[in-house]
DNA sequence: GTCTATAGACAGATAGAC
DNA sequence: GTCTATCTGTCTATAGAC
């Protein structure tokens, strides 16, 4: 039997996550205090410890969930077709998924060094899994480039979009994705 | 008439910069204390304030000097030749210059948000100047891609090398540069 | 030029009332 | 589940001795 809706635990928990996400992205993990997060949520600092054992776990959970969502979203998209079609699909998927989660993406790149070694290893493993997705596609494309190097080059290029793309700018989401599909196709084409 | 060599000011100053560079790159500006920097130098915290008015100025100077060195180094390289030759030269220059300054590069990307607005504007202006260098080369190459977007895509790709390149790894510096020259040439080639 | 000592603010985390 | 209050430690920056 469900509880009466009086408890605000299931309301406050996501608020804590959202506040931490925003503030960590804005000011950096080390520069943001638990008191700032609490103020953003509208509670006192002590109340946060109902939802996280400590500040480190708060950061780790944000990054872990972000990476998990990324891997699950790709698995669910699961595009079929020729290798080049799957490459196009990956480029569009990566750009759109990352545009929609700018803060989580930012944190997941910038705050790696603020993870404990154990937590870092977990995130790195998930990142390696995602890199593998693109590497396999590139292998299937049969490009005559260095597979690992090209994988990292393409991912850096695609993720770099987040550093400059702003909604309402000169190019809309679809135009950006189209442009990068073109760029990546050239990258894997035979040498001119 | 030169002073006797007794003063250690001109010895300590670069030590402070070097310690700050290393520690900021390793732990992040906000997470590193003046005491840690002092310990690395081998003095007490108070002594640091002979060399910087405050912690913020220390960060800003590291980034400003890094950007200035980058612009000066390119100006001195000043490669001539066809647009495509200059593009190749830019790719090699960027990769080698950045490989040699991994810590300063890292800081200059990661710590932008820890600059005061005034200091941020200065660094952003210098970054825009550098982007303009590549944008002009790409324009001269006459690629039929979006010039600004391609500029940012290539820069993200090239700077991304620093996130994975390690001396003594599978590929040496020259091999990495060669590979990226190939990738960038494809990017600006006619569509396959 | 570097030291010791300290001012004054703020950090993460916990205890116990309600 | 959130509050207030607090413990314990650290921070940047400064003052004044040497």
Short mmCIF file of N, CA and C (backbone and C1' of nucleotides) in Angstrom, two decimals, chain D residues 2-15:
data_model
loop_
_atom_site.label_atom_id
_atom_site.label_comp_id
_atom_site.label_asym_id
_atom_site.label_seq_id
_atom_site.Cartn_x
_atom_site.Cartn_y
_atom_site.Cartn_z
P DT D 2 13.24 17.25 3.36
"O5'" DT D 2 13.66 18.42 4.36
"C5'" DT D 2 12.61 19.16 5.00
"C4'" DT D 2 13.14 19.78 6.27
"C3'" DT D 2 14.46 20.56 6.13
"O3'" DT D 2 14.17 21.96 6.15
"C1'" DT D 2 14.30 19.33 8.18
P DC D 3 15.36 23.02 6.32
"O5'" DC D 3 15.49 23.21 7.89
"C5'" DC D 3 14.39 23.72 8.63
"C4'" DC D 3 14.72 23.76 10.11
"C3'" DC D 3 15.99 24.54 10.44
"O3'" DC D 3 15.69 25.85 10.87
"C1'" DC D 3 15.93 22.40 11.56
P DT D 4 16.87 26.90 10.96
"O5'" DT D 4 17.55 26.56 12.35
"C5'" DT D 4 16.78 26.49 13.55
"C4'" DT D 4 17.69 26.13 14.71
"C3'" DT D 4 18.93 27.00 14.83
"O3'" DT D 4 19.14 27.29 16.21
"C1'" DT D 4 19.60 24.74 14.58
P DA D 5 20.29 28.32 16.67
"O5'" DA D 5 21.45 27.34 17.16
"C5'" DA D 5 21.11 26.15 17.88
"C4'" DA D 5 22.37 25.33 18.10
"C3'" DA D 5 23.65 26.17 18.18
"O3'" DA D 5 24.40 25.76 19.31
"C1'" DA D 5 23.88 24.47 16.55
P DT D 6 25.79 26.53 19.68
"O5'" DT D 6 26.85 25.43 19.27
"C5'" DT D 6 26.50 24.04 19.43
"C4'" DT D 6 27.54 23.19 18.71
"C3'" DT D 6 28.96 23.78 18.73
"O3'" DT D 6 29.84 22.79 19.20
"C1'" DT D 6 28.38 23.05 16.57
P DC D 7 31.20 23.19 19.90
"O5'" DC D 7 32.11 21.93 19.57
"C5'" DC D 7 31.49 20.65 19.37
"C4'" DC D 7 32.28 19.85 18.34
"C3'" DC D 7 33.77 20.18 18.33
"O3'" DC D 7 34.53 19.00 18.43
"C1'" DC D 7 32.84 20.38 16.14
P DT D 8 36.08 19.16 18.76
"O5'" DT D 8 36.72 19.17 17.32
"C5'" DT D 8 36.38 18.16 16.37
"C4'" DT D 8 37.02 18.49 15.04
"C3'" DT D 8 38.43 19.09 15.19
"O3'" DT D 8 39.28 18.44 14.28
"C1'" DT D 8 37.09 20.46 13.82
P DG D 9 40.88 18.62 14.40
"O5'" DG D 9 41.23 19.13 12.93
"C5'" DG D 9 40.56 18.56 11.80
"C4'" DG D 9 40.40 19.59 10.72
"C3'" DG D 9 41.69 20.36 10.38
"O3'" DG D 9 42.22 19.86 9.17
"C1'" DG D 9 39.73 21.74 10.36
P DT D 10 43.59 20.41 8.65
"O5'" DT D 10 43.15 21.52 7.60
"C5'" DT D 10 42.22 21.19 6.58
"C4'" DT D 10 41.82 22.45 5.86
"C3'" DT D 10 43.03 23.29 5.43
"O3'" DT D 10 43.14 23.24 4.01
"C1'" DT D 10 41.30 24.63 6.41
P DC D 11 44.23 24.05 3.25
"O5'" DC D 11 43.57 25.45 2.87
"C5'" DC D 11 42.34 25.46 2.16
"C4'" DC D 11 41.77 26.88 2.14
"C3'" DC D 11 42.81 27.95 1.84
"O3'" DC D 11 42.91 28.13 0.44
"C1'" DC D 11 41.36 28.60 3.66
P DT D 12 44.12 28.88 -0.17
"O5'" DT D 12 43.79 30.42 0.05
"C5'" DT D 12 42.67 31.01 -0.60
"C4'" DT D 12 42.51 32.45 -0.13
"C3'" DT D 12 43.66 33.37 -0.53
"O3'" DT D 12 43.11 34.59 -1.00
"C1'" DT D 12 43.37 33.43 1.83
P DA D 13 44.06 35.66 -1.77
"O5'" DA D 13 44.56 36.57 -0.56
"C5'" DA D 13 43.58 37.20 0.27
"C4'" DA D 13 44.24 37.76 1.51
"C3'" DA D 13 45.52 38.57 1.26
"O3'" DA D 13 45.24 39.93 1.54
"C1'" DA D 13 45.71 37.13 3.16
P DT D 14 46.39 41.06 1.45
"O5'" DT D 14 46.83 41.19 2.96
"C5'" DT D 14 45.81 41.33 3.95
"C4'" DT D 14 46.45 41.43 5.33
"C3'" DT D 14 47.66 42.36 5.42
"O3'" DT D 14 47.47 43.21 6.55
"C1'" DT D 14 48.18 40.25 6.34
P DA D 15 48.44 44.47 6.79
"O5'" DA D 15 49.18 44.03 8.14
"C5'" DA D 15 48.46 43.34 9.16
"C4'" DA D 15 49.36 43.18 10.37
"C3'" DA D 15 50.50 44.20 10.48
"O3'" DA D 15 50.71 44.50 11.86
"C1'" DA D 15 51.40 42.02 10.22
#
